[in-house]
Amino acid sequence: MASTPPQTAKQSSFKQSISKSQTSTSKLGEMLRKEGQITKEQLDEAVALSKKAGTTLVRALTALDVIEPENIVSFASRQLNLPVISISELMINPETISLVQYDLAKQHMVFPVRVAAKVLTLAMADPTNTDAIEEVHNATQLSIKSVITTEKDIVEAYKKYYKISPEEYQSFFKKIGEESEETGVEIKEIDDIGSLVSEAAEDVEAGDEEEIKDELSADAAPIIKLVNGILTKAIKLKVSDIHIEPYEKSFRVRYRLDGALYVSLNLPLQIKNALVSRLKILASLNIAERRVPQDGRIKLRLGKKQAVDFRVSCLPTLFGESMVLRILDKSNLNVDLGKLGFSPENFAKFNKAIKNPFGLVLVTGPTGSGKTTTLYSAVNALNNVDNKILTAEDPVEFNFAGINQVLVRNEVGMTFAAALKAFLRQDPEIILVGEIRDAETAEIAIKAAMTGHLVFSTLHTNDCPSTVGRIIDIGIPGYMVSSALTMILSQRLMRRICAECKEADPAWDVERDRKKLIEMGFFEDDLKDLKIMKGKGCPACQGKGYKGRVAAYELMEVNESIKQAITAQLPEDQLRKVAMKEGMRTLRQDALSKVRAGITTLDEALKHTVHVKEALPQYLLTPDELTFENGDMIIKEGNTDTTFYQLIQGSLVIKKAGAVVAEISQPGEYFGEMSALMNKPRNATIISKGKSRVKAFPGDKLRETLENYPEIAYKVITSCLFRLNSADRKLAEMAKKLAALQVKPVAGA
Ligand SMILES: [Zn+2]
């Protein structure tokens, strides 16, 4: 919290009083220790750090990653029986603000919220700070009523109400005291990799293999410097993976940046073994074992500020061991929901679904579409002391404080399904299952979601409607899917245009390419002021024109209409239409909106999404939905109308000449199609058995429906055959009975 203003008398007294308030008048740390929230060592360390950095204990505890700020707040609230507030949700009267000077507020991390009946409600990050209460009381001559909030909330309020400068605001977020929690190998940045490569090559040529092995643990060895160079360069460029690959005649290092691979270095073949060995030592792998795949982890410290983890995978190939290092840089993991790139509508829907206390939330897309980041962000947003969160992951990519993460290991029987079963006995609020691959996992996940748990998972499906089909195909009945699911999010990652060299893309002329653009999915209205942009290429993006990535989303909120559609097991196309009517924007539409906003290129949008053409005509999209009570007649034998129907819920009986001949009870089943097809009067009466819901479709369109939509034709035929089959069975039974009746008199005679 050391600040930018010049050193004044006030400024120096400020530092003094911070340390004084931490040591003498704040009981919070001691309370946290006594209640077992933190250890004595952690407290001592935090107190020392807060003194050294001239900051509050709360900040020091947070900086040391000992406890989450939200957890401090809820702990203090419970212990002191004080309410928790969120200043950002309140309207603050300017007169209230003027009662407490910014310097005083900042000194104690407090904020005046309200004055009523000579009582000032004071938001405090540390309500045990009695100095703060005393000084604010002296300054205002008001009684003080404390309420609790996070320091972040208070800082945001400073920005909004005291209008502090951006520099001042930033000073609250300056990192403090990283040196206290450092483990792993520390390395420095390297400028000239080229000279390191030749040095390493010379070194390897000169020494024999045994010598080199010894050298691999000495810091000075050129090969070590080279490995460090490869790793630091990757971190600096913010690549996601490093691929180190030996071939017959070459040995190369490739980086994956924003999803695309490119060659970073071509290395001399002779250093192959030494380089791989060094990496294996760093990852604690067996360097003598070169025939089987191995997995490990490297923890690296870059200067004093940054710690980076690498997940290392080593694979024996024809020409040596190929290594892939996935960079797990926490600062790169965007776990802020607000920054994922949702449209405001989708953001609201997403938030609603994850704030639901129960239900199944699915995130879908191919590998590398950013599903994990979305899920982690959601779980992170829900991570507080009130929730028990359990995750089953394969692999565990990031560790979160306060979340119980389980590594799935199929080889020892710790499958997703096994983990899930065990989770349910652990009484969690929130469960994350890395992936639903089989019926067993799907079934437990759905049951958990239906019994009061919030369940997150992923599926490898292309879009929202096909996800529903996939779960039903796995073997979960439609009615269960519809009652458990609350939201499906499908996503893709597209490269983001470099902000430094963005320009209009000369390849496109909106007027000239009008027709083409519409075919791609743009609406007429979109074209009016459409500017298609691209990155020209500049040093900031290494000439690529792209920097970073942005997601395209398709979000299907499972509301009443969607639930009905899922229960009725509507075909994918039809479900998509219903969802679009309910406000779902397809992946392509969302991608195009990001083209329109100049965030990504048209090429990227076209590459990662497909345009879903209008699949169904209006009459199939918006059938009339009808509700019938017990005994209501839906179709009357002999009538000449031709409307055909689909059963949504309930069951129906078919009567011929007054006798029941069959029953219809399968949701999704079609009936009443005969009259339309054969142009004959109704040959049976259909009556609602109990309450039922059906959809009515115009009979004069049945023929073209069957001709154009094989999926529906198939369902109609299945429905017919099903009824025919059951009628046949009845006939057989009757014939049997009849035979018995006829036989008896003969026997008796
Ligand atoms: Zn650029």
PDB file of C-alpha atoms and ligand atoms in Angstrom, residues 498-502 535-546, ligand 1:
ATOM      1  CA  CYS A 498      -3.411  -7.867 -32.576  1.00  0.00           C
ATOM      2  CA  ALA A 499      -4.501  -4.499 -31.229  1.00  0.00           C
ATOM      3  CA  GLU A 500      -1.242  -2.846 -32.340  1.00  0.00           C
ATOM      4  CA  CYS A 501      -1.628  -3.497 -36.046  1.00  0.00           C
ATOM      5  CA  LYS A 502      -5.371  -3.835 -36.585  1.00  0.00           C
ATOM      6  CA  GLY A 535      -3.915  -7.718 -38.146  1.00  0.00           C
ATOM      7  CA  LYS A 536      -1.283  -6.483 -40.572  1.00  0.00           C
ATOM      8  CA  GLY A 537       1.561  -8.000 -38.536  1.00  0.00           C
ATOM      9  CA  CYS A 538       3.935  -6.040 -36.315  1.00  0.00           C
ATOM     10  CA  PRO A 539       6.695  -6.642 -33.739  1.00  0.00           C
ATOM     11  CA  ALA A 540       4.121  -6.878 -30.951  1.00  0.00           C
ATOM     12  CA  CYS A 541       2.557  -9.964 -32.538  1.00  0.00           C
ATOM     13  CA  GLN A 542       5.747 -11.264 -34.173  1.00  0.00           C
ATOM     14  CA  GLY A 543       4.296 -10.478 -37.548  1.00  0.00           C
ATOM     15  CA  LYS A 544       1.368 -12.842 -37.107  1.00  0.00           C
ATOM     16  CA  GLY A 545      -1.407 -10.265 -36.885  1.00  0.00           C
ATOM     17  CA  TYR A 546      -2.924 -12.141 -33.976  1.00  0.00           C
TER      18      TYR A 546
HETATM   19 ZN    ZN B   1       0.537  -6.813 -34.415  1.00  0.00          ZN
END
